[in-house]
GROMACS .gro file of C-alpha atoms in nm:
model
   89
    1MET     CA    1   9.709  26.306  27.263
    2LYS     CA    2   9.308  26.366  27.170
    3ILE     CA    3   9.339  26.704  27.251
    4PHE     CA    4   9.543  26.854  27.096
    5ILE     CA    5   9.362  26.648  26.765
    6GLN     CA    6   9.104  26.801  26.924
    7ASP     CA    7   9.192  27.133  26.867
    8LEU     CA    8   9.351  27.012  26.482
    9TRP     CA    9   8.969  26.967  26.403
   10SER     CA   10   8.812  27.265  26.551
   11LYS     CA   11   9.031  27.480  26.333
   12GLN     CA   12   8.926  27.251  25.995
   13LEU     CA   13   9.256  27.141  25.840
   14ALA     CA   14   9.229  26.967  25.591
   15TRP     CA   15   9.470  26.658  25.609
   16ASP     CA   16   9.745  26.781  25.362
   17ASP     CA   17   9.750  27.153  25.503
   18GLN     CA   18  10.059  27.287  25.757
   19LEU     CA   19  10.086  27.318  26.060
   20ASP     CA   20  10.140  27.707  26.218
   21ASP     CA   21  10.498  27.708  26.373
   22ILE     CA   22  10.271  27.675  26.782
   23ASP     CA   23  10.084  27.321  26.637
   24LYS     CA   24  10.403  27.145  26.481
   25GLN     CA   25  10.626  27.277  26.825
   26ARG     CA   26  10.244  27.095  27.012
   27TRP     CA   27  10.340  26.808  26.782
   28LEU     CA   28  10.699  26.707  26.866
   29ASP     CA   29  10.670  26.734  27.196
   30LEU     CA   30  10.441  26.473  27.207
   31VAL     CA   31  10.554  26.347  27.010
   32GLU     CA   32  10.849  26.295  27.272
   33GLU     CA   33  10.668  26.292  27.594
   34ILE     CA   34  10.560  25.945  27.401
   35LYS     CA   35  10.837  25.754  27.404
   36HIS     CA   36  10.855  25.827  27.742
   37ALA     CA   37  10.538  25.796  27.879
   38LEU     CA   38  10.559  25.357  27.870
   39PRO     CA   39  10.918  25.260  28.034
   40ALA     CA   40  10.943  24.886  28.102
   41ILE     CA   41  10.941  24.821  28.482
   42PRO     CA   42  10.984  24.493  28.543
   43ARG     CA   43  10.705  24.354  28.763
   44LEU     CA   44  10.572  23.972  28.910
   45VAL     CA   45  10.275  23.931  28.821
   46ILE     CA   46  10.191  23.627  28.970
   47PRO     CA   47  10.435  23.515  29.228
   48LYS     CA   48  10.532  23.160  29.135
   49SER     CA   49  10.558  22.994  29.470
   50SER     CA   50  10.152  23.035  29.476
   51SER     CA   51   9.855  22.847  29.420
   52PRO     CA   52   9.596  23.088  29.285
   53ALA     CA   53   9.232  22.982  29.353
   54THR     CA   54   9.108  23.256  29.106
   55VAL     CA   55   9.282  23.585  28.904
   56GLU     CA   56   9.087  23.828  28.807
   57LEU     CA   57   9.128  24.089  28.557
   58CYS     CA   58   9.007  24.409  28.709
   59VAL     CA   59   8.985  24.688  28.426
   60PHE     CA   60   8.817  25.067  28.487
   61GLY     CA   61   8.742  25.338  28.281
   62ASP     CA   62   8.594  25.696  28.321
   63ALA     CA   63   8.611  25.864  28.003
   64SER     CA   64   8.486  26.354  27.980
   65LYS     CA   65   8.456  26.578  27.703
   66ARG     CA   66   8.787  26.655  27.602
   67LEU     CA   67   8.960  26.332  27.842
   68TYR     CA   68   8.958  25.949  27.830
   69ALA     CA   69   9.185  25.732  28.120
   70CYS     CA   70   9.207  25.350  28.205
   71CYS     CA   71   9.368  25.158  28.500
   72ALA     CA   72   9.413  24.725  28.520
   73TYR     CA   73   9.457  24.502  28.801
   74LEU     CA   74   9.530  24.158  28.836
   75LEU     CA   75   9.353  24.026  29.096
   76GLN     CA   76   9.534  23.669  29.307
   77ARG     CA   77   9.315  23.520  29.517
   78LEU     CA   78   9.517  23.246  29.682
   79GLN     CA   79   9.392  22.900  29.844
   80ARG     CA   80   9.565  23.035  30.155
   81LEU     CA   81   9.159  23.133  30.342
   82GLY     CA   82   9.192  23.614  30.369
   83SER     CA   83   9.542  23.592  30.119
   84SER     CA   84   9.558  23.775  29.791
   85TRP     CA   85   9.824  23.980  29.541
   86LEU     CA   86   9.706  24.308  29.382
   87ASN     CA   87  10.009  24.370  29.091
   88ARG     CA   88   9.909  24.704  28.800
   89ILE     CA   89   9.991  24.603  28.482
   0.00000   0.00000   0.00000
C-alpha cells in the first residue's frame, strides 16, 4: 500500500485526478489483498493452567525508505524455573 501511494505521489497527481487503467487495477488488487491479509486465527495467548510471574510484550520494527514491518510477541515467564511460553500475536 505504501509503495503504491508513493508511486502516485511521484506522479504529482492531484487528489481528484482520475487514475489511469494500470493504477486503477493496482488499487483494486490491493483492496482485494487487504480483505484476505488478516485471517482470524484463534490463539491461546496465556495458558489457563499457569500462574505467570511476568508477562512481557516484545515488539520489533524495521523500516527502509520504501517499506516498513513489525512483529509482536507476548512472552510469559512462569513461576517454575526455566519455563516460558512464546506466542505470536
